[in-house]
PDB file of C-alpha atoms in Angstrom:
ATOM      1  CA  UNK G  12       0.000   0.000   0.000  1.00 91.00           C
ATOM      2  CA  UNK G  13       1.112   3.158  -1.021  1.00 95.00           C
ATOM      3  CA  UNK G  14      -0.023   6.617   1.172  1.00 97.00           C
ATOM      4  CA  UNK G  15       0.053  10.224  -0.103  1.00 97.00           C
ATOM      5  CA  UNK G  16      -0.482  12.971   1.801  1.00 97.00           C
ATOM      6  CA  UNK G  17      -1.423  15.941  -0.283  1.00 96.00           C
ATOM      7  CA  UNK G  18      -1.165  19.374  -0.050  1.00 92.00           C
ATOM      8  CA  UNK G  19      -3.926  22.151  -1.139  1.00 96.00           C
ATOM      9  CA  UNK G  20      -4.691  20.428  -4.213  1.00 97.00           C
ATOM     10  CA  UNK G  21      -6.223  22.511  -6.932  1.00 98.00           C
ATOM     11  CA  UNK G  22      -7.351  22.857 -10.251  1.00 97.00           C
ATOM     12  CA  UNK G  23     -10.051  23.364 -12.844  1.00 96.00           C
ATOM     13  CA  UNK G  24     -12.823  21.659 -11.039  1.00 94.00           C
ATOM     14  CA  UNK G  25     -11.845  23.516  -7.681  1.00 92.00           C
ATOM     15  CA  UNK G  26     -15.455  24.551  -6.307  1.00 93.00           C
ATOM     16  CA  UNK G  27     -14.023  25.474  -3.178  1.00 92.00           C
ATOM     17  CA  UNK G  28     -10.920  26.774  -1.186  1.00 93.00           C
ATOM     18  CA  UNK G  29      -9.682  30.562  -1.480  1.00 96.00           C
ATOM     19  CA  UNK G  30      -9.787  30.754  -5.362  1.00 98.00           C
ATOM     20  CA  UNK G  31     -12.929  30.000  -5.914  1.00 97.00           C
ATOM     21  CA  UNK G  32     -14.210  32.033  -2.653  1.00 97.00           C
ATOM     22  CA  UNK G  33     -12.681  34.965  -4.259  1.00 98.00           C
ATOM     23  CA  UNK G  34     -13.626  34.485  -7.751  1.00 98.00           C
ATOM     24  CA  UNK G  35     -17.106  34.797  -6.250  1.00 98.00           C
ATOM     25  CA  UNK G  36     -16.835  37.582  -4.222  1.00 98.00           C
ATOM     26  CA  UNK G  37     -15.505  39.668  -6.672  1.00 98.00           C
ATOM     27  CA  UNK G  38     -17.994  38.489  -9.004  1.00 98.00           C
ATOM     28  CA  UNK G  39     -20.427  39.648  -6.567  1.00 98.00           C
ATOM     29  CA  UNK G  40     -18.304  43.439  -5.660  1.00 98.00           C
ATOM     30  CA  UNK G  41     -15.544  43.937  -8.081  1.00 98.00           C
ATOM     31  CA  UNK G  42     -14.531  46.506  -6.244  1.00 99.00           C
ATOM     32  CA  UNK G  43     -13.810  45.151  -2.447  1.00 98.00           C
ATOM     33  CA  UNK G  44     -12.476  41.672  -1.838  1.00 98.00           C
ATOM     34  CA  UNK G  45     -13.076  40.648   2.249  1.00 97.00           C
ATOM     35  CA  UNK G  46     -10.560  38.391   2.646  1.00 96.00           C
ATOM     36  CA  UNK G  47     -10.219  36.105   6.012  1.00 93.00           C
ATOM     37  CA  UNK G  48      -7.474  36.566   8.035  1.00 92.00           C
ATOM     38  CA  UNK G  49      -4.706  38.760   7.902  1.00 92.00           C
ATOM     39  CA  UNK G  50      -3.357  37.792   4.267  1.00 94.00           C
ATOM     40  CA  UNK G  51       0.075  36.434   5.710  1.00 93.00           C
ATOM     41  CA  UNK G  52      -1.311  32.983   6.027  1.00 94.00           C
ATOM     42  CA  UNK G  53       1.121  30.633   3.775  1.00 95.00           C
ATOM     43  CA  UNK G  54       0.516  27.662   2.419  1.00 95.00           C
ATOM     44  CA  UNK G  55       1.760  25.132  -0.469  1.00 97.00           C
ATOM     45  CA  UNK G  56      -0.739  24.817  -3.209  1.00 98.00           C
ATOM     46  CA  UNK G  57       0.018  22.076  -6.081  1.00 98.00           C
ATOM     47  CA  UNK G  58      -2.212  21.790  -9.154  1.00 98.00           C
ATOM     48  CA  UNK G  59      -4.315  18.455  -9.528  1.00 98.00           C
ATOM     49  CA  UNK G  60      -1.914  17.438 -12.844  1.00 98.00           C
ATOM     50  CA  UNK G  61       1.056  17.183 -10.909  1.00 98.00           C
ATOM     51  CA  UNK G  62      -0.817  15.079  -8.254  1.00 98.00           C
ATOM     52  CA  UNK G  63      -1.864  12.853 -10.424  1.00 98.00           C
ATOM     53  CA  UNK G  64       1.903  12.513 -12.091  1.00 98.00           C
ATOM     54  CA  UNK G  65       3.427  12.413  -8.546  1.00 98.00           C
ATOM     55  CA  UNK G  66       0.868   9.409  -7.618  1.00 98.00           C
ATOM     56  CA  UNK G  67       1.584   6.819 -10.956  1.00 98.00           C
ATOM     57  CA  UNK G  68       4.962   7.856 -10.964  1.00 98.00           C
ATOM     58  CA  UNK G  69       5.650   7.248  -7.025  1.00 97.00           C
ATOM     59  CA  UNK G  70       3.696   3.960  -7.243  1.00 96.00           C
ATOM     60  CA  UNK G  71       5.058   2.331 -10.211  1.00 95.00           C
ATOM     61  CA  UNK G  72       8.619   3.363  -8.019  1.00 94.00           C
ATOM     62  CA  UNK G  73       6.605   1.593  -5.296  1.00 94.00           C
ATOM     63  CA  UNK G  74       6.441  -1.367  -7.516  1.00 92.00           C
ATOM     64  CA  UNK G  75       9.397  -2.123  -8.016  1.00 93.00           C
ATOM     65  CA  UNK G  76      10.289  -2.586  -4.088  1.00 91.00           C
ATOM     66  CA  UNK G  77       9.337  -5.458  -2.182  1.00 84.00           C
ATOM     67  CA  UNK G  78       7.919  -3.220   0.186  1.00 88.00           C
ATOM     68  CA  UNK G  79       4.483  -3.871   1.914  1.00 93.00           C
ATOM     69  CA  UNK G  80       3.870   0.077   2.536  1.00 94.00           C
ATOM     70  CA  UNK G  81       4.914   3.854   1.727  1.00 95.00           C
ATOM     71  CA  UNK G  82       3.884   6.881   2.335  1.00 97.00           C
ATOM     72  CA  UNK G  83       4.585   9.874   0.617  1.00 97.00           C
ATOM     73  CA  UNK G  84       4.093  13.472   0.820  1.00 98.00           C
ATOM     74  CA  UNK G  85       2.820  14.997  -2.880  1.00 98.00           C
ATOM     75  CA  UNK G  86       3.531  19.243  -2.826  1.00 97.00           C
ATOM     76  CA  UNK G  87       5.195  21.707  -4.060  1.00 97.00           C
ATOM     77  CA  UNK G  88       8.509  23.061  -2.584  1.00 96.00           C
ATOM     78  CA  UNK G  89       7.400  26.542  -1.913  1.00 97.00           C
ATOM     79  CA  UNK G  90       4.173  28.773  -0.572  1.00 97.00           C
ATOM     80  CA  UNK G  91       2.163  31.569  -1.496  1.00 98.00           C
ATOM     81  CA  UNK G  92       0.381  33.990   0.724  1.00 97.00           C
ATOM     82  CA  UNK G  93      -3.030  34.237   0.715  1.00 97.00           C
ATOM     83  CA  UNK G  94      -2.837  38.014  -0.520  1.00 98.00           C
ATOM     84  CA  UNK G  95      -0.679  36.615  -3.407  1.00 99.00           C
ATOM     85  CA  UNK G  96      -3.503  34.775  -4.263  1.00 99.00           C
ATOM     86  CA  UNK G  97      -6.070  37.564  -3.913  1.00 99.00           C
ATOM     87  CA  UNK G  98      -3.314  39.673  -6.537  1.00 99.00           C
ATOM     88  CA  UNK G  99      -3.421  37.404  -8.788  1.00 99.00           C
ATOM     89  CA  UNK G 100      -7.377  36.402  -8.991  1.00 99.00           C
ATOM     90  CA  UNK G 101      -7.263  40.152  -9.248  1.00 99.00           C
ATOM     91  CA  UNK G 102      -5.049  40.837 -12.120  1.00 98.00           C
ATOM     92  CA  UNK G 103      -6.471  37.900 -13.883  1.00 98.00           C
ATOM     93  CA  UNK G 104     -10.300  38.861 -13.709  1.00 98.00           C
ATOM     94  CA  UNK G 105      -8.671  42.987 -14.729  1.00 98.00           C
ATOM     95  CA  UNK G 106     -10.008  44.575 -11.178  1.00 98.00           C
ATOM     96  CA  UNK G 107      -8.115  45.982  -8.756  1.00 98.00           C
ATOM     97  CA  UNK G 108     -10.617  45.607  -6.054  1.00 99.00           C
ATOM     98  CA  UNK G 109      -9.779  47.317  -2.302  1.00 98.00           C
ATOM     99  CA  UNK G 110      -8.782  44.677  -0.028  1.00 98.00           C
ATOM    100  CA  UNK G 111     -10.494  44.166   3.546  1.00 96.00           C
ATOM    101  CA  UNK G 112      -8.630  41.822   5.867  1.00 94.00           C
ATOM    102  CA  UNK G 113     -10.949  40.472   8.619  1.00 91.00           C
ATOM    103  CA  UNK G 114      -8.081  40.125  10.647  1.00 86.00           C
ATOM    104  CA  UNK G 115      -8.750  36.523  11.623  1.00 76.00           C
ATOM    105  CA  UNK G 116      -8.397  34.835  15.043  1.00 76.00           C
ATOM    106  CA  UNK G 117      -5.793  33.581  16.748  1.00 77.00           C
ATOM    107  CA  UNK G 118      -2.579  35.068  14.949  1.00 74.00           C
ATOM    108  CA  UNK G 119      -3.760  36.057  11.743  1.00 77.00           C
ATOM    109  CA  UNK G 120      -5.617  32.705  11.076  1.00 78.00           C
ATOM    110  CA  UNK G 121      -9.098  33.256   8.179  1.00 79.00           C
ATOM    111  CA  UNK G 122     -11.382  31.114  10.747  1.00 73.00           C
ATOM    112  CA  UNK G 123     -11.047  28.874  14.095  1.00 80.00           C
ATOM    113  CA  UNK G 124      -9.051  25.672  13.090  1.00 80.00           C
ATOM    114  CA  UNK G 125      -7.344  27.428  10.060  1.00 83.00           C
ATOM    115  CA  UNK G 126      -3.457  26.435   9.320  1.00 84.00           C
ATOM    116  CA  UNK G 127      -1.229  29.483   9.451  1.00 86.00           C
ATOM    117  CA  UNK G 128       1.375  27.974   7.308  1.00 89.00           C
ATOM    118  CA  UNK G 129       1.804  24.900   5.287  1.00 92.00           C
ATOM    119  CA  UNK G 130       4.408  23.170   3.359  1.00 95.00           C
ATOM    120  CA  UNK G 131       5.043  19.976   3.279  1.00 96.00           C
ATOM    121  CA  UNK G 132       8.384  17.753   2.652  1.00 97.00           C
ATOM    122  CA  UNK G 133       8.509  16.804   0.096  1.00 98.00           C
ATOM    123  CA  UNK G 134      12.191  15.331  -0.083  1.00 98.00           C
ATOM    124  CA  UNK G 135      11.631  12.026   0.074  1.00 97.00           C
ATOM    125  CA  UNK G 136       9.356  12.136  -3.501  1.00 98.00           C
ATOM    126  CA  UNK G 137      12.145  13.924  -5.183  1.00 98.00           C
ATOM    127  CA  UNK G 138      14.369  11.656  -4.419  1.00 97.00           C
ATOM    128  CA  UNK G 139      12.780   8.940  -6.035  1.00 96.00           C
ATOM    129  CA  UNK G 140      12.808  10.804  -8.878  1.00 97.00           C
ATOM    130  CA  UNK G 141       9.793  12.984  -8.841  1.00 98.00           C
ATOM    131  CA  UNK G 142       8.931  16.926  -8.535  1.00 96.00           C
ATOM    132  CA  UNK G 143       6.429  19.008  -9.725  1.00 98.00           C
ATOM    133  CA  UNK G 144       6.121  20.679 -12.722  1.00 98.00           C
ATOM    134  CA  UNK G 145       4.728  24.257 -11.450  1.00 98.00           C
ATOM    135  CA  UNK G 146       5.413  26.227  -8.235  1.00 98.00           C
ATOM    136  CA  UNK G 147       2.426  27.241  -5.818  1.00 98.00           C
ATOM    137  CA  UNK G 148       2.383  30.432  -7.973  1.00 98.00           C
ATOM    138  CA  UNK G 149       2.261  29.136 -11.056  1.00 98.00           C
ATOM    139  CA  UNK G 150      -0.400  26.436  -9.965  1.00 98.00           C
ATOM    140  CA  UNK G 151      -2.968  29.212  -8.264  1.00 99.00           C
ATOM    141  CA  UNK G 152      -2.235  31.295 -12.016  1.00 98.00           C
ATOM    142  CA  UNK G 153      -3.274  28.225 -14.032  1.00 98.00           C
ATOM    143  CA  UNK G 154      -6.136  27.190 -11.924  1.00 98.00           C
ATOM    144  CA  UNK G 155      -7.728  30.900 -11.667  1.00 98.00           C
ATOM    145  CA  UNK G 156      -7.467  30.818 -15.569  1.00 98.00           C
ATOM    146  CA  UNK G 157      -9.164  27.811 -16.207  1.00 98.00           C
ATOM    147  CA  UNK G 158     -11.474  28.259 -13.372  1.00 98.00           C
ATOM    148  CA  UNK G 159     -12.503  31.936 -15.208  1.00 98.00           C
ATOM    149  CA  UNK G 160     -12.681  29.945 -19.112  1.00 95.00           C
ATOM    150  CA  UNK G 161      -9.017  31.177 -20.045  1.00 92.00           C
ATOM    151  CA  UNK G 162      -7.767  27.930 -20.265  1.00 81.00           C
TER     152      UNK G 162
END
């Protein structure tokens, strides 16, 4: 048995998670964005292609061992803040709405049982062979796009 644990997987089916909450409300007021928390809040976000490479690549490697189990962590190496992602759903839907930070609870956090920051290691996928294609950047920029029919 193989066992992944993911990190903020996303992609063009998202329909839920910051992207899509702010694709909405700026649907709704292009001109404000409320955003939860105080915007610092970091976290790895990996889009659902390289998931799905990491997984069939990591488990044919799996394969190959006589191993009974494995577990794996499937991210990407880096973070983006939550006000990164706000820019960008921004700049890709033209606005450039006024952002309102709730302020959170407890240290910043959007809502009670929020993770401040997240970023898995992801060292032991690599070396097996494996890393992902895009950054967290470059994964919240591709998934916005298809999410709003650019891609």
């Amino acid at each position: 048995a193989v066992v992944f644990r993911l990190a903020n997987i996303i992609g063009k089916r998202s329909n839920h998670g910051v992207i899509y909450d702010f694709i909405n409300k700026l649907k709704k007021n292009p001109n404000r964005l409320e955003i939860l928390g105080d915007g610092t809040q970091r976290k790895s976000y990996l889009h659902v292609s390289d998931t799905v490479a990491a997984m069939l690549y990591l488990f044919k490697e799996f394969l190959k061992e006589e191993k009974i189990y494995d577990a794996y962590n499937i991210g990407s190496e880096d973070w983006i803040t939550v006000t990164e992602i706000a820019e960008i759903v921004s700049r890709e839907m033209g606005l450039n709405p006024e952002f309102y930070f709730t302020g959170g609870v407890n240290g910043g956090r959007g809502w009670k049982g929020d993770v401040k920051i997240m970023l898995l290691s992801i060292e032991k996928a690599k070396a097996k062979g494996w890393k992902p294609k895009m950054n967290s950047y470059q994964a919240v920029e591709k998934t916005v796009r298809e999410l709003l029919g650019k891609e």
